Structure formats: C-alpha cells, structure tokens
Amino acid sequence: MAVPKRKTSKSKRNMRRANKGLKPVFYGFNSTTGEITLPHRVSLDGYYKGWQIISKNKNTDDENGDSQ
C-alpha cells in the first residue's frame, strides 16, 4: 500500500482544493424569442441561433384531417 513520505501541508492541500468550487452559470438570449436560455440548447419554440430547428405540427396523425 502506498504511504506518503511527508505530510502534505495545509497550504498545498488547500491549493489543490481551490479548483473544486462551483463555476458560474452563463446564460444566453435567444435572438428570435428573446428568452433566456442555456448555451447550446434549443429553445422551447424550436429555435437555435435564429434558425428554426424543430417545427411543431398539430396534425401529424392524418394528412387529410380525417380522424376516426
């Protein structure tokens, strides 16, 4: 089993732990809808960077509109 040769000082230990903190969350604004979104995410309307990626069709069951 590996055993440290010397005691790790409080300074070295704390310097190692300094990068484990929480990072700030960055938000972006959707140019089409104006809502706040996380980066690299599609908005609820289906837009990404001003382009419509996902379209919402209400009648996807039947093209003729006949429902039985």
Coordinates of N, CA and C in Angstrom, one line a residue:
M1 N 0.8 -1.2 0.0 CA 0.0 0.0 0.0 C 0.9 1.2 0.0
A2 N 0.5 2.2 -0.8 CA 1.3 3.5 -0.9 C 1.1 4.3 0.3
V3 N 2.2 4.8 0.8 CA 2.2 5.7 2.0 C 3.0 6.9 1.7
P4 N 2.4 8.1 1.9 CA 3.2 9.4 1.6 C 4.4 9.5 2.5
K5 N 5.5 10.0 1.9 CA 6.7 10.1 2.6 C 6.7 11.2 3.5
R6 N 6.1 12.3 3.2 CA 6.0 13.5 4.0 C 4.5 13.9 4.2
K7 N 4.3 14.7 5.2 CA 2.9 15.2 5.5 C 2.6 16.3 4.4
T8 N 1.4 16.3 3.9 CA 1.0 17.4 3.0 C 0.6 18.5 3.8
S9 N 1.2 19.7 3.5 CA 0.9 20.9 4.3 C -0.5 21.4 4.0
K10 N -1.0 22.2 5.0 CA -2.3 22.8 4.8 C -2.4 23.7 3.5
S11 N -1.3 24.4 3.3 CA -1.2 25.2 2.1 C -1.3 24.4 0.8
K12 N -0.5 23.4 0.7 CA -0.6 22.5 -0.5 C -1.9 21.9 -0.7
R13 N -2.5 21.4 0.4 CA -3.8 20.8 0.4 C -4.9 21.8 -0.1
N14 N -4.8 23.0 0.4 CA -5.8 24.0 0.1 C -5.7 24.5 -1.4
M15 N -4.4 24.5 -1.8 CA -4.2 24.9 -3.2 C -4.7 23.9 -4.2
R16 N -4.6 22.6 -3.8 CA -5.2 21.6 -4.6 C -6.7 21.6 -4.7
R17 N -7.3 22.0 -3.6 CA -8.8 22.1 -3.5 C -9.4 23.4 -4.0
A18 N -8.5 24.3 -4.4 CA -9.0 25.6 -4.8 C -9.8 25.6 -6.1
N19 N -9.6 24.6 -7.0 CA -10.3 24.5 -8.2 C -11.6 23.6 -8.2
K20 N -12.0 23.2 -7.0 CA -13.1 22.3 -6.9 C -14.4 23.1 -6.7
G21 N -14.4 24.4 -6.6 CA -15.6 25.2 -6.3 C -16.6 25.2 -7.5
L22 N -17.7 25.8 -7.2 CA -18.8 25.9 -8.2 C -18.4 26.9 -9.3
K23 N -18.7 26.6 -10.5 CA -18.4 27.6 -11.6 C -19.7 28.4 -11.8
P24 N -19.6 29.7 -12.3 CA -20.8 30.4 -12.6 C -21.5 29.9 -13.8
V25 N -22.8 30.0 -13.8 CA -23.6 29.5 -14.9 C -23.8 30.7 -15.9
F26 N -23.5 30.5 -17.1 CA -23.7 31.6 -18.1 C -25.0 31.3 -18.9
Y27 N -25.7 32.4 -19.1 CA -26.9 32.4 -19.9 C -26.8 33.1 -21.2
G28 N -27.6 32.8 -22.1 CA -27.6 33.5 -23.4 C -29.1 33.9 -23.7
F29 N -29.2 34.8 -24.6 CA -30.5 35.3 -25.0 C -30.8 34.8 -26.4
N30 N -32.0 34.2 -26.6 CA -32.4 33.8 -27.9 C -32.8 35.0 -28.7
S31 N -32.2 35.2 -29.9 CA -32.5 36.4 -30.7 C -33.9 36.4 -31.3
T32 N -34.5 35.2 -31.5 CA -35.8 35.2 -32.1 C -36.9 35.4 -31.1
T33 N -36.9 34.7 -29.9 CA -37.9 34.8 -28.9 C -37.6 35.8 -27.8
G34 N -36.3 36.1 -27.6 CA -35.9 37.0 -26.6 C -35.8 36.3 -25.2
E35 N -36.0 35.0 -25.1 CA -36.0 34.4 -23.8 C -34.6 34.0 -23.4
I36 N -34.4 33.8 -22.1 CA -33.1 33.4 -21.6 C -32.9 31.9 -21.7
T37 N -31.8 31.4 -22.3 CA -31.6 30.0 -22.5 C -30.2 29.7 -22.1
L38 N -29.9 28.4 -21.8 CA -28.6 28.0 -21.5 C -27.9 27.8 -22.9
P39 N -26.5 28.0 -22.9 CA -25.8 27.9 -24.2 C -25.9 26.5 -24.8
H40 N -26.0 26.5 -26.1 CA -26.0 25.2 -26.9 C -27.3 24.4 -26.6
R41 N -28.4 25.1 -26.4 CA -29.7 24.5 -26.2 C -30.7 25.0 -27.1
V42 N -31.6 24.2 -27.6 CA -32.7 24.6 -28.4 C -33.8 25.2 -27.5
S43 N -34.4 26.3 -27.9 CA -35.5 27.0 -27.1 C -36.7 26.1 -27.2
L44 N -37.7 26.5 -26.4 CA -39.0 25.8 -26.4 C -39.7 25.9 -27.7
D45 N -39.5 27.0 -28.4 CA -40.2 27.2 -29.7 C -39.5 26.4 -30.8
G46 N -38.3 25.8 -30.6 CA -37.6 25.1 -31.6 C -36.6 25.9 -32.3
Y47 N -36.2 27.0 -31.8 CA -35.2 27.9 -32.5 C -33.8 27.7 -31.8
Y48 N -32.8 27.7 -32.7 CA -31.4 27.7 -32.2 C -30.6 28.6 -33.0
K49 N -30.0 29.6 -32.4 CA -29.2 30.7 -33.1 C -30.0 31.4 -34.2
G50 N -31.3 31.6 -34.0 CA -32.1 32.3 -35.0 C -32.7 31.4 -36.1
W51 N -32.3 30.1 -36.1 CA -32.8 29.2 -37.1 C -33.9 28.3 -36.4
Q52 N -34.9 28.0 -37.2 CA -36.0 27.1 -36.7 C -35.5 25.7 -36.9
I53 N -35.2 24.9 -35.9 CA -34.7 23.6 -36.0 C -35.8 22.6 -35.9
I54 N -36.7 22.8 -35.0 CA -37.8 21.8 -34.8 C -39.1 22.6 -35.0
S55 N -40.0 22.0 -35.9 CA -41.3 22.6 -36.2 C -42.3 21.8 -35.5
K56 N -43.3 22.5 -35.0 CA -44.4 21.8 -34.3 C -45.6 21.7 -35.2
N57 N -46.0 20.5 -35.6 CA -47.2 20.2 -36.4 C -48.3 19.7 -35.5
K58 N -49.5 20.3 -35.6 CA -50.6 19.9 -34.8 C -51.2 18.6 -35.3
N59 N -51.4 18.5 -36.7 CA -52.0 17.3 -37.3 C -50.9 16.4 -37.9
T60 N -50.3 15.6 -37.1 CA -49.3 14.7 -37.6 C -49.9 13.3 -37.8
D61 N -51.2 13.1 -37.3 CA -51.8 11.8 -37.4 C -52.2 11.5 -38.9
D62 N -53.0 12.4 -39.4 CA -53.6 12.2 -40.7 C -53.4 13.4 -41.6
E63 N -53.0 13.3 -42.8 CA -52.8 14.5 -43.7 C -54.2 15.0 -44.2
N64 N -55.2 14.2 -44.3 CA -56.5 14.6 -44.8 C -57.3 15.3 -43.7
G65 N -57.0 15.2 -42.5 CA -57.7 15.8 -41.4 C -58.9 14.9 -40.9
D66 N -58.9 13.7 -41.5 CA -60.0 12.7 -41.1 C -59.5 12.0 -39.8
S67 N -60.3 12.1 -38.8 CA -60.0 11.3 -37.6 C -61.1 10.4 -37.3
Q68 N -60.9 9.2 -37.1 CA -61.9 8.2 -36.9 C -61.8 7.6 -35.5

